Amino acid sequence: MLADFCGLYNACLQQRIEAYRRRGVALRYAQQAAELCAVRAEEPALARWSFTALQQVLRRVETTYTAFFRRKRGFPRFRAASRYHAAAFRIGDGLRLLKTGRLAVVGVTGGIKVVWHRTFPPGAKLGTAVLTRQLGKWYAVFSVEAEFGGAHGVGDVGLDLGLNALFATSDGHSEPAPQFERRAHKAQRRRQRALSRCKRGSRRRDEARARLAAGAARISRQRRNHAHKLSRELVSRYARLAFEDLSAAALARSRLARSIHDAAWRTLVNMTTYKAESAGAVVQLVDPRGTSQTCPSCGAVAAKPLALRRHTCACGSDLDRDVAAAQVVRDRAFGPGYGLWSLSVRVAA
Ligand SMILES: [Zn+2]
């Protein structure tokens, strides 16, 4: 299917280039779409596929063309079939959802089995579906119109990027670093070694490289999936969320130890921020300096060594070290003294 779509894409591009070169005419979508019926009648390879799906290919040519003329992109290039990875459909036309949970695509025999990651939101108006091929796997991405909003929780929370745990919250929860990270890195190191043992230019080396790439893609999918779930949970639990702003982080000694979680942390902050925006919740980033050395109850500053896991203070405060730091983060963003003693606060949402 993608090879046929790619052929059509290239033919449309060719037609546009020649029409301009020979006759000085700039072809538009409507003109090419008007010819589609005739082209389809002559080309059995194209006749198999749904008419609207082929129209989407023409739209894609149009999009890359207009992007070029707005000087946003380079001149549209011909595509190799091996680098043409996506096909767009209108749901209900060329691609249908079967009651069995499978997908029916015009031109493909039998229903396509799907691993559903989630159900559609209630009352969703189905729009388009894009089928993409990535590293030998196929994905279906659906655009739907649905009512969201009002989906955030109540109260304030601060989060502290942890040393062993991924983060601690100001109300005492400690989120463990996901298990898959450690396991996956071990497996990737093994695949890397296997690759380096293979002879250059050999078929086995190509296979080893493909396994390494597939492993990396798997980690990145798992990481994103995990961050989506965590950020969704945070937004549906709280109304205002405060994170440490790592872009402003002073290079304290403890930063190095925590930097293993940096990538996961940034993804989490980004995803929480956009989810909060659409739900009407608030995300603030605060200066992370000294959060682990400040007492959340009385504000006293006392350095404590990394090995010390408790926060104890003369004022009677006795808390887990990371929870205390998370409370300082929360109070810097939303506390009564907010704006006075917080060093700098960046409003993110
Ligand atoms: Zn204190």
Coordinates of N, CA, C and O in Angstrom, one line a residue, residues 220-286:
S220 N 12.5 4.0 24.3 CA 11.9 5.3 24.2 C 10.4 5.2 24.2 O 9.7 6.1 24.8
R221 N 9.8 4.2 23.7 CA 8.3 4.0 23.8 C 7.9 3.8 25.2 O 6.9 4.4 25.7
Q222 N 8.6 2.9 25.9 CA 8.3 2.6 27.3 C 8.4 3.9 28.2 O 7.6 4.2 29.0
R223 N 9.4 4.7 27.9 CA 9.7 5.9 28.7 C 8.6 6.9 28.5 O 8.0 7.5 29.4
R224 N 8.2 7.1 27.2 CA 7.1 8.0 26.9 C 5.8 7.5 27.5 O 5.0 8.3 28.1
N225 N 5.5 6.2 27.4 CA 4.3 5.7 27.9 C 4.2 5.9 29.4 O 3.2 6.3 30.0
H226 N 5.3 5.7 30.1 CA 5.4 5.8 31.6 C 5.2 7.3 31.9 O 4.4 7.6 32.8
A227 N 5.8 8.2 31.2 CA 5.7 9.6 31.5 C 4.3 10.1 31.3 O 3.7 11.0 32.0
H228 N 3.6 9.6 30.2 CA 2.2 9.9 29.9 C 1.3 9.6 31.1 O 0.5 10.3 31.5
K229 N 1.5 8.3 31.6 CA 0.7 7.9 32.7 C 0.9 8.7 34.0 O -0.1 9.1 34.6
L230 N 2.2 8.9 34.3 CA 2.5 9.7 35.5 C 1.9 11.1 35.4 O 1.3 11.6 36.4
S231 N 2.1 11.8 34.3 CA 1.7 13.1 34.2 C 0.2 13.2 34.2 O -0.4 14.2 34.8
R232 N -0.5 12.3 33.6 CA -1.9 12.3 33.6 C -2.4 12.1 35.1 O -3.3 12.8 35.6
E233 N -1.8 11.2 35.8 CA -2.2 11.0 37.2 C -1.9 12.3 38.1 O -2.8 12.6 38.9
L234 N -0.8 12.9 37.8 CA -0.5 14.1 38.6 C -1.6 15.2 38.4 O -2.1 15.8 39.3
V235 N -1.9 15.4 37.1 CA -2.9 16.5 36.8 C -4.3 16.1 37.3 O -5.0 17.0 37.8
S236 N -4.6 14.8 37.2 CA -6.0 14.5 37.7 C -6.0 14.5 39.2 O -7.1 14.5 39.8
R237 N -4.9 14.5 39.9 CA -4.9 14.5 41.4 C -4.8 15.9 42.0 O -5.3 16.2 43.0
Y238 N -4.1 16.8 41.3 CA -3.8 18.2 41.9 C -4.3 19.3 40.9 O -4.4 19.1 39.7
A239 N -4.4 20.5 41.6 CA -4.8 21.7 40.8 C -3.6 22.6 40.5 O -3.5 23.2 39.4
R240 N -2.6 22.6 41.4 CA -1.4 23.4 41.2 C -0.2 22.5 41.5 O -0.1 21.9 42.5
L241 N 0.8 22.5 40.5 CA 1.9 21.6 40.7 C 3.2 22.5 40.5 O 3.3 23.3 39.6
A242 N 4.2 22.2 41.4 CA 5.4 22.9 41.3 C 6.6 21.9 41.1 O 6.6 20.9 41.8
F243 N 7.4 22.2 40.1 CA 8.6 21.4 39.9 C 9.9 22.2 40.0 O 9.8 23.5 40.0
E244 N 11.0 21.5 40.2 CA 12.2 22.2 40.2 C 12.6 22.6 38.7 O 12.3 21.8 37.9
D245 N 13.0 23.8 38.5 CA 13.4 24.2 37.2 C 14.9 23.8 37.0 O 15.8 24.5 37.4
L246 N 15.1 22.7 36.3 CA 16.4 22.2 36.1 C 17.3 23.1 35.2 O 18.5 23.0 35.2
S247 N 16.6 23.8 34.3 CA 17.4 24.7 33.4 C 18.1 25.8 34.2 O 19.0 26.3 33.7
A248 N 17.6 26.1 35.4 CA 18.2 27.1 36.2 C 19.0 26.5 37.3 O 19.5 27.2 38.2
A249 N 19.2 25.2 37.2 CA 19.8 24.5 38.4 C 21.3 24.9 38.5 O 22.1 24.9 37.6
A250 N 21.6 25.2 39.7 CA 23.0 25.4 40.0 C 23.7 24.1 40.1 O 23.0 23.1 40.5
L251 N 24.9 24.0 39.8 CA 25.6 22.7 39.8 C 26.0 22.3 41.2 O 27.2 22.2 41.5
A252 N 25.0 22.0 42.0 CA 25.3 21.5 43.3 C 25.9 20.1 43.2 O 25.7 19.4 42.2
R253 N 26.5 19.6 44.3 CA 27.1 18.3 44.2 C 26.0 17.2 44.1 O 26.2 16.3 43.4
S254 N 24.9 17.5 44.7 CA 23.8 16.5 44.6 C 23.3 16.4 43.2 O 22.7 15.4 42.9
R255 N 23.4 17.4 42.4 CA 22.9 17.4 41.0 C 23.4 16.2 40.2 O 22.7 15.6 39.5
L256 N 24.7 16.0 40.4 CA 25.4 14.9 39.6 C 24.7 13.6 39.9 O 24.4 12.8 39.0
A257 N 24.5 13.3 41.2 CA 23.9 12.0 41.5 C 22.5 11.9 41.0 O 22.1 10.8 40.6
R258 N 21.8 13.0 40.9 CA 20.4 12.9 40.5 C 20.3 13.0 38.9 O 19.2 12.7 38.4
S259 N 21.4 13.3 38.3 CA 21.3 13.6 36.8 C 20.9 12.3 36.0 O 20.5 12.4 34.9
I260 N 21.0 11.1 36.6 CA 20.5 9.9 35.9 C 19.1 10.0 35.5 O 18.6 9.4 34.6
H261 N 18.3 10.8 36.3 CA 16.9 10.9 36.1 C 16.5 12.1 35.2 O 15.4 12.3 34.9
D262 N 17.5 12.9 34.8 CA 17.3 14.1 34.1 C 16.3 14.0 32.9 O 15.3 14.7 32.8
A263 N 16.6 13.0 32.0 CA 15.8 12.9 30.8 C 14.4 12.5 31.1 O 13.4 13.1 30.6
A264 N 14.2 11.6 32.1 CA 12.8 11.2 32.5 C 12.1 12.4 33.1 O 10.9 12.7 32.9
W265 N 12.9 13.2 33.9 CA 12.3 14.3 34.6 C 11.8 15.4 33.6 O 10.7 15.9 33.7
R266 N 12.6 15.7 32.6 CA 12.3 16.7 31.6 C 11.0 16.3 30.9 O 10.1 17.1 30.6
T267 N 11.0 15.0 30.5 CA 9.8 14.5 29.8 C 8.6 14.7 30.7 O 7.5 15.1 30.2
L268 N 8.7 14.3 31.9 CA 7.6 14.4 32.9 C 7.1 15.8 33.0 O 5.9 16.1 33.0
V269 N 8.0 16.8 33.2 CA 7.7 18.2 33.3 C 6.9 18.7 32.1 O 5.9 19.3 32.2
N270 N 7.5 18.4 30.9 CA 6.9 18.8 29.7 C 5.5 18.3 29.5 O 4.5 19.0 29.2
M271 N 5.3 17.0 29.7 CA 4.0 16.4 29.5 C 3.0 16.9 30.6 O 1.8 17.1 30.3
T272 N 3.5 17.1 31.8 CA 2.5 17.6 32.8 C 2.1 19.0 32.5 O 0.9 19.3 32.7
T273 N 3.0 19.8 32.0 CA 2.7 21.2 31.6 C 1.6 21.3 30.6 O 0.6 22.0 30.7
Y274 N 1.8 20.5 29.5 CA 0.7 20.6 28.5 C -0.6 20.0 28.9 O -1.7 20.5 28.6
K275 N -0.5 18.9 29.7 CA -1.8 18.3 30.2 C -2.5 19.3 31.1 O -3.7 19.4 31.1
A276 N -1.7 19.9 32.0 CA -2.2 20.9 32.9 C -2.9 22.0 32.2 O -4.0 22.5 32.5
E277 N -2.2 22.5 31.1 CA -2.8 23.6 30.3 C -4.2 23.3 29.8 O -5.1 24.1 29.9
S278 N -4.3 22.1 29.2 CA -5.6 21.8 28.6 C -6.7 21.4 29.7 O -7.9 21.5 29.4
A279 N -6.2 21.1 30.9 CA -7.2 20.8 32.0 C -7.5 22.1 32.9 O -8.3 22.0 33.7
G280 N -6.7 23.1 32.7 CA -6.9 24.3 33.5 C -6.2 24.3 34.8 O -6.5 25.1 35.7
A281 N -5.2 23.4 34.9 CA -4.4 23.3 36.1 C -3.2 24.2 35.9 O -2.9 24.7 34.8
V282 N -2.4 24.4 37.0 CA -1.3 25.4 37.0 C 0.0 24.6 37.2 O 0.1 23.8 38.1
V283 N 1.0 24.9 36.4 CA 2.4 24.3 36.7 C 3.3 25.5 36.9 O 3.3 26.4 36.1
Q284 N 4.1 25.4 38.0 CA 5.1 26.5 38.2 C 6.5 25.8 38.3 O 6.6 24.7 39.0
L285 N 7.5 26.4 37.8 CA 8.9 25.9 38.0 C 9.6 26.9 38.9 O 9.5 28.1 38.8
V286 N 10.2 26.3 39.9 CA 10.9 27.1 40.9 C 12.4 26.9 40.9 O 12.9 25.8 40.4

